[in-house]
């Protein structure tokens, strides 16, 4: 069983729609959770951090965390073509704050 | 202009050669990390350092070495012992407390073995 599972996609959504990206993790010791966006050939860019159960909103992005279910998600409202990228889920564990990455979900926003 | 810089952007290595990838940050961050990314895979942790003159192995440290002589610098050496070094190498640094912190990445170095 993979430590961090994401649907590889591609997830295709029309412009203006809501994109829903999901992630499950196996390490119950994970305390903090991060979503990174990675454009092709570029390095990951941090877009959301979430530290406690519930929802966290930042602009068009909403992260949702359910530690009991070991599930974290990212919603992107009013999806734009510029949102087309791979989204990486990364739980963090331990005192060294090590991140474990999923393989990412590729999002395609169509016109 | 604060940030994390990595050089070179592209690096070509012959088999049997050691190469060193540079990572510098002027953000005054204590902790720094090296990851490797292969096509279709998530990032995997190679080495990390939480403080100057101290570093720890990550999940895939074999064939790699690091040093942390200065807070700003965390170079990674890919040795000839690394069996499959062709990959995208990413350096990150961490800001925040032990409980609430974030990692930010440099632009990466793409290493190809010829």
mmCIF file of C-alpha atoms in Angstrom:
data_model
loop_
_atom_site.group_PDB
_atom_site.id
_atom_site.type_symbol
_atom_site.label_atom_id
_atom_site.label_comp_id
_atom_site.label_asym_id
_atom_site.label_seq_id
_atom_site.Cartn_x
_atom_site.Cartn_y
_atom_site.Cartn_z
ATOM 1 C CA UNK A 1 0.000 0.000 0.000
ATOM 2 C CA UNK A 2 1.350 3.389 -0.994
ATOM 3 C CA UNK A 3 1.869 5.867 1.816
ATOM 4 C CA UNK A 4 0.143 8.690 -0.057
ATOM 5 C CA UNK A 5 -2.428 7.900 -2.720
ATOM 6 C CA UNK A 6 -3.667 10.253 -5.379
ATOM 7 C CA UNK A 7 -5.570 9.565 -8.574
ATOM 8 C CA UNK A 8 -3.045 10.252 -11.325
ATOM 9 C CA UNK A 9 -5.696 11.603 -13.695
ATOM 10 C CA UNK A 10 -5.877 13.456 -15.905
ATOM 11 C CA UNK A 11 -8.829 15.124 -14.255
ATOM 12 C CA UNK A 12 -10.526 17.202 -16.908
ATOM 13 C CA UNK A 13 -12.865 20.039 -15.918
ATOM 14 C CA UNK A 14 -14.348 22.845 -17.987
ATOM 15 C CA UNK A 15 -13.319 26.433 -17.345
ATOM 16 C CA UNK A 16 -15.327 27.945 -14.511
ATOM 17 C CA UNK A 17 -16.141 24.593 -12.890
ATOM 18 C CA UNK A 18 -15.006 23.243 -9.525
ATOM 19 C CA UNK A 19 -12.066 20.840 -9.572
ATOM 20 C CA UNK A 20 -11.913 18.347 -6.705
ATOM 21 C CA UNK A 21 -8.611 16.664 -5.950
ATOM 22 C CA UNK A 22 -8.360 13.893 -3.387
ATOM 23 C CA UNK A 23 -5.585 12.337 -1.336
ATOM 24 C CA UNK A 24 -5.436 9.555 1.234
ATOM 25 C CA UNK A 25 -2.489 8.799 3.485
ATOM 26 C CA UNK A 26 -1.470 5.889 5.657
ATOM 27 C CA UNK A 27 0.637 7.455 8.436
ATOM 28 C CA UNK A 28 -1.696 8.371 11.304
ATOM 29 C CA UNK A 29 1.157 10.386 12.811
ATOM 30 C CA UNK A 30 0.870 12.968 10.048
ATOM 31 C CA UNK A 31 0.023 16.328 11.537
ATOM 32 C CA UNK A 32 0.309 18.869 8.765
ATOM 33 C CA UNK A 33 -0.712 18.623 5.143
ATOM 34 C CA UNK A 34 0.318 20.522 2.075
ATOM 35 C CA UNK A 35 -0.793 20.923 -1.506
ATOM 36 C CA UNK A 36 1.759 21.863 -4.117
ATOM 37 C CA UNK A 37 1.126 22.814 -7.723
ATOM 38 C CA UNK A 38 3.712 21.756 -10.278
ATOM 39 C CA UNK A 39 3.714 22.948 -13.856
ATOM 40 C CA UNK A 40 5.424 20.725 -16.392
ATOM 41 C CA UNK A 41 9.205 21.037 -16.137
ATOM 42 C CA UNK A 42 9.025 23.338 -13.110
ATOM 43 C CA UNK A 43 9.508 22.919 -9.381
ATOM 44 C CA UNK A 44 6.568 22.509 -6.971
ATOM 45 C CA UNK A 45 4.888 25.647 -5.668
ATOM 46 C CA UNK A 46 3.145 25.616 -2.284
ATOM 47 C CA UNK A 47 -0.488 26.633 -2.620
ATOM 48 C CA UNK A 48 -2.166 25.409 0.569
ATOM 49 C CA UNK A 49 -1.227 24.291 4.071
ATOM 50 C CA UNK A 50 -3.708 22.759 6.505
ATOM 51 C CA UNK A 51 -2.951 21.766 10.080
ATOM 52 C CA UNK A 52 -6.279 20.850 11.694
ATOM 53 C CA UNK A 53 -9.483 19.058 10.764
ATOM 54 C CA UNK A 54 -12.001 20.999 8.747
ATOM 55 C CA UNK A 55 -11.822 23.423 5.875
ATOM 56 C CA UNK A 56 -9.338 26.140 5.061
ATOM 57 C CA UNK A 57 -10.057 28.636 2.322
ATOM 58 C CA UNK A 58 -7.607 30.842 0.454
ATOM 59 C CA UNK A 59 -8.994 32.642 -2.550
ATOM 60 C CA UNK A 60 -10.294 30.083 -5.049
ATOM 61 C CA UNK A 61 -8.690 27.212 -3.131
ATOM 62 C CA UNK A 62 -10.207 25.235 -0.255
ATOM 63 C CA UNK A 63 -8.355 22.466 1.533
ATOM 64 C CA UNK A 64 -10.327 19.935 3.565
ATOM 65 C CA UNK A 65 -8.802 17.634 6.162
ATOM 66 C CA UNK A 66 -10.291 14.632 7.938
ATOM 67 C CA UNK A 67 -7.635 12.957 10.073
ATOM 68 C CA UNK A 68 -9.975 10.202 11.274
ATOM 69 C CA UNK A 69 -10.520 9.127 7.668
ATOM 70 C CA UNK A 70 -6.903 9.930 6.716
ATOM 71 C CA UNK A 71 -8.171 12.028 3.875
ATOM 72 C CA UNK A 72 -7.293 15.450 2.557
ATOM 73 C CA UNK A 73 -8.728 17.206 -0.459
ATOM 74 C CA UNK A 74 -8.287 20.359 -2.489
ATOM 75 C CA UNK A 75 -11.137 22.185 -4.193
ATOM 76 C CA UNK A 76 -10.431 24.743 -6.884
ATOM 77 C CA UNK A 77 -13.392 26.994 -7.645
ATOM 78 C CA UNK A 78 -13.851 28.842 -10.922
ATOM 79 C CA UNK A 79 -11.134 26.747 -12.543
ATOM 80 C CA UNK A 80 -8.964 28.584 -15.045
ATOM 81 C CA UNK A 81 -6.745 27.226 -17.856
ATOM 82 C CA UNK A 82 -3.774 28.464 -15.819
ATOM 83 C CA UNK A 83 -4.750 25.938 -13.123
ATOM 84 C CA UNK A 84 -3.790 23.130 -15.504
ATOM 85 C CA UNK A 85 -0.899 21.447 -13.701
ATOM 86 C CA UNK A 86 -0.063 18.482 -11.499
ATOM 87 C CA UNK A 87 -1.157 18.812 -7.878
ATOM 88 C CA UNK A 88 0.952 17.070 -5.251
ATOM 89 C CA UNK A 89 -0.362 16.095 -1.834
ATOM 90 C CA UNK A 90 2.238 15.964 0.937
ATOM 91 C CA UNK A 91 1.573 14.953 4.553
ATOM 92 C CA UNK A 92 4.249 15.932 7.046
ATOM 93 C CA UNK A 93 5.465 13.830 9.935
ATOM 94 C CA UNK A 94 8.068 13.857 12.648
ATOM 95 C CA UNK A 95 10.187 16.453 14.348
ATOM 96 C CA UNK A 96 12.232 16.930 11.199
ATOM 97 C CA UNK A 97 9.054 17.898 9.326
ATOM 98 C CA UNK A 98 9.663 15.408 6.575
ATOM 99 C CA UNK A 99 7.226 15.443 3.693
ATOM 100 C CA UNK A 100 5.957 12.326 1.948
ATOM 101 C CA UNK A 101 4.644 13.070 -1.515
ATOM 102 C CA UNK A 102 1.970 11.433 -3.582
ATOM 103 C CA UNK A 103 2.568 10.957 -7.285
ATOM 104 C CA UNK A 104 0.204 13.816 -8.052
ATOM 105 C CA UNK A 105 -3.031 14.382 -9.922
ATOM 106 C CA UNK A 106 -2.823 16.015 -13.336
ATOM 107 C CA UNK A 107 -5.553 18.602 -13.797
ATOM 108 C CA UNK A 108 -6.636 19.823 -17.212
ATOM 109 C CA UNK A 109 -8.950 22.815 -17.418
ATOM 110 C CA UNK A 110 -10.607 22.948 -20.807
ATOM 111 C CA UNK A 111 -11.964 26.016 -22.587
ATOM 112 C CA UNK B 1 15.777 39.450 -3.682
ATOM 113 C CA UNK B 2 15.166 36.540 -1.308
ATOM 114 C CA UNK B 3 14.800 32.966 -2.375
ATOM 115 C CA UNK B 4 16.308 29.590 -3.054
ATOM 116 C CA UNK B 5 18.685 29.196 -5.953
ATOM 117 C CA UNK B 6 19.927 25.997 -7.516
ATOM 118 C CA UNK B 7 22.643 25.612 -10.064
ATOM 119 C CA UNK B 8 23.178 24.514 -12.680
ATOM 120 C CA UNK B 9 19.720 24.252 -14.212
ATOM 121 C CA UNK B 10 20.843 21.380 -16.444
ATOM 122 C CA UNK B 11 23.759 19.045 -15.796
ATOM 123 C CA UNK B 12 25.155 16.245 -17.874
ATOM 124 C CA UNK B 13 27.354 13.615 -16.324
ATOM 125 C CA UNK B 14 29.363 10.783 -17.739
ATOM 126 C CA UNK B 15 29.125 7.430 -16.050
ATOM 127 C CA UNK B 16 31.642 7.110 -13.234
ATOM 128 C CA UNK B 17 31.812 10.827 -12.508
ATOM 129 C CA UNK B 18 30.865 12.571 -9.291
ATOM 130 C CA UNK B 19 28.908 15.813 -9.676
ATOM 131 C CA UNK B 20 27.873 18.442 -7.144
ATOM 132 C CA UNK B 21 24.592 20.302 -7.262
ATOM 133 C CA UNK B 22 24.425 23.683 -5.603
ATOM 134 C CA UNK B 23 21.613 24.942 -3.369
ATOM 135 C CA UNK B 24 21.741 28.373 -1.745
ATOM 136 C CA UNK B 25 19.131 30.291 0.233
ATOM 137 C CA UNK B 26 19.139 33.804 1.663
ATOM 138 C CA UNK B 27 15.935 33.360 3.653
ATOM 139 C CA UNK B 28 17.720 32.627 6.935
ATOM 140 C CA UNK B 29 16.006 29.239 7.123
ATOM 141 C CA UNK B 30 17.572 26.656 9.422
ATOM 142 C CA UNK B 31 16.315 23.485 7.741
ATOM 143 C CA UNK B 32 17.081 22.427 4.205
ATOM 144 C CA UNK B 33 16.134 19.352 2.192
ATOM 145 C CA UNK B 34 17.084 17.521 -0.997
ATOM 146 C CA UNK B 35 14.504 15.602 -2.997
ATOM 147 C CA UNK B 36 14.635 13.643 -6.192
ATOM 148 C CA UNK B 37 11.768 13.395 -8.694
ATOM 149 C CA UNK B 38 11.513 10.754 -11.392
ATOM 150 C CA UNK B 39 8.886 10.823 -14.158
ATOM 151 C CA UNK B 40 5.508 9.676 -12.890
ATOM 152 C CA UNK B 41 6.723 9.472 -9.308
ATOM 153 C CA UNK B 42 6.397 11.647 -6.276
ATOM 154 C CA UNK B 43 9.316 13.458 -4.725
ATOM 155 C CA UNK B 44 11.564 11.294 -2.574
ATOM 156 C CA UNK B 45 13.728 12.610 0.247
ATOM 157 C CA UNK B 46 17.494 12.155 -0.155
ATOM 158 C CA UNK B 47 19.015 14.103 2.735
ATOM 159 C CA UNK B 48 17.981 16.840 5.113
ATOM 160 C CA UNK B 49 19.680 19.200 7.511
ATOM 161 C CA UNK B 50 18.029 20.971 10.414
ATOM 162 C CA UNK B 51 21.052 22.952 11.488
ATOM 163 C CA UNK B 52 24.550 23.843 10.355
ATOM 164 C CA UNK B 53 27.064 20.998 10.576
ATOM 165 C CA UNK B 54 24.339 18.403 10.984
ATOM 166 C CA UNK B 55 22.453 16.364 8.392
ATOM 167 C CA UNK B 56 20.450 13.152 8.232
ATOM 168 C CA UNK B 57 19.776 10.520 5.589
ATOM 169 C CA UNK B 58 16.398 10.471 3.979
ATOM 170 C CA UNK B 59 14.680 7.562 2.285
ATOM 171 C CA UNK B 60 17.063 7.186 -0.678
ATOM 172 C CA UNK B 61 20.484 8.410 0.519
ATOM 173 C CA UNK B 62 22.598 5.666 -1.064
ATOM 174 C CA UNK B 63 24.979 7.073 -3.654
ATOM 175 C CA UNK B 64 24.604 10.657 -2.435
ATOM 176 C CA UNK B 65 26.482 12.858 0.005
ATOM 177 C CA UNK B 66 25.890 16.331 1.430
ATOM 178 C CA UNK B 67 27.541 18.955 3.586
ATOM 179 C CA UNK B 68 26.172 21.852 5.608
ATOM 180 C CA UNK B 69 29.072 24.117 6.504
ATOM 181 C CA UNK B 70 27.057 27.306 6.169
ATOM 182 C CA UNK B 71 23.427 28.075 6.935
ATOM 183 C CA UNK B 72 22.898 29.390 3.435
ATOM 184 C CA UNK B 73 24.323 26.428 1.536
ATOM 185 C CA UNK B 74 23.446 22.734 1.259
ATOM 186 C CA UNK B 75 25.269 21.157 -1.702
ATOM 187 C CA UNK B 76 24.450 17.642 -2.887
ATOM 188 C CA UNK B 77 27.060 15.366 -4.453
ATOM 189 C CA UNK B 78 25.841 12.593 -6.704
ATOM 190 C CA UNK B 79 28.551 9.951 -6.604
ATOM 191 C CA UNK B 80 29.404 7.238 -9.085
ATOM 192 C CA UNK B 81 27.821 4.775 -6.641
ATOM 193 C CA UNK B 82 24.356 6.111 -7.472
ATOM 194 C CA UNK B 83 23.030 3.522 -9.912
ATOM 195 C CA UNK B 84 20.413 5.608 -11.682
ATOM 196 C CA UNK B 85 21.115 9.301 -11.126
ATOM 197 C CA UNK B 86 19.156 10.733 -14.048
ATOM 198 C CA UNK B 87 16.378 12.718 -12.374
ATOM 199 C CA UNK B 88 15.073 16.159 -11.428
ATOM 200 C CA UNK B 89 16.731 17.283 -8.170
ATOM 201 C CA UNK B 90 14.919 19.723 -5.922
ATOM 202 C CA UNK B 91 16.223 21.604 -2.924
ATOM 203 C CA UNK B 92 13.856 23.036 -0.333
ATOM 204 C CA UNK B 93 14.111 25.084 2.815
ATOM 205 C CA UNK B 94 11.708 25.277 5.708
ATOM 206 C CA UNK B 95 10.214 28.235 7.536
ATOM 207 C CA UNK B 96 8.187 28.224 10.729
ATOM 208 C CA UNK B 97 7.997 26.380 14.008
ATOM 209 C CA UNK B 98 8.143 22.661 14.691
ATOM 210 C CA UNK B 99 4.343 22.477 14.632
ATOM 211 C CA UNK B 100 3.541 24.987 11.910
ATOM 212 C CA UNK B 101 5.988 25.198 9.084
ATOM 213 C CA UNK B 102 6.193 25.185 5.330
ATOM 214 C CA UNK B 103 8.751 24.054 2.776
ATOM 215 C CA UNK B 104 9.559 26.032 -0.309
ATOM 216 C CA UNK B 105 11.416 24.718 -3.311
ATOM 217 C CA UNK B 106 14.156 26.055 -5.508
ATOM 218 C CA UNK B 107 13.868 25.850 -9.298
ATOM 219 C CA UNK B 108 15.601 22.460 -9.519
ATOM 220 C CA UNK B 109 18.501 20.884 -11.377
ATOM 221 C CA UNK B 110 17.874 18.380 -14.112
ATOM 222 C CA UNK B 111 20.675 15.788 -14.164
ATOM 223 C CA UNK B 112 21.223 13.490 -17.111
ATOM 224 C CA UNK B 113 23.769 10.698 -17.243
ATOM 225 C CA UNK B 114 25.196 10.194 -20.698
#
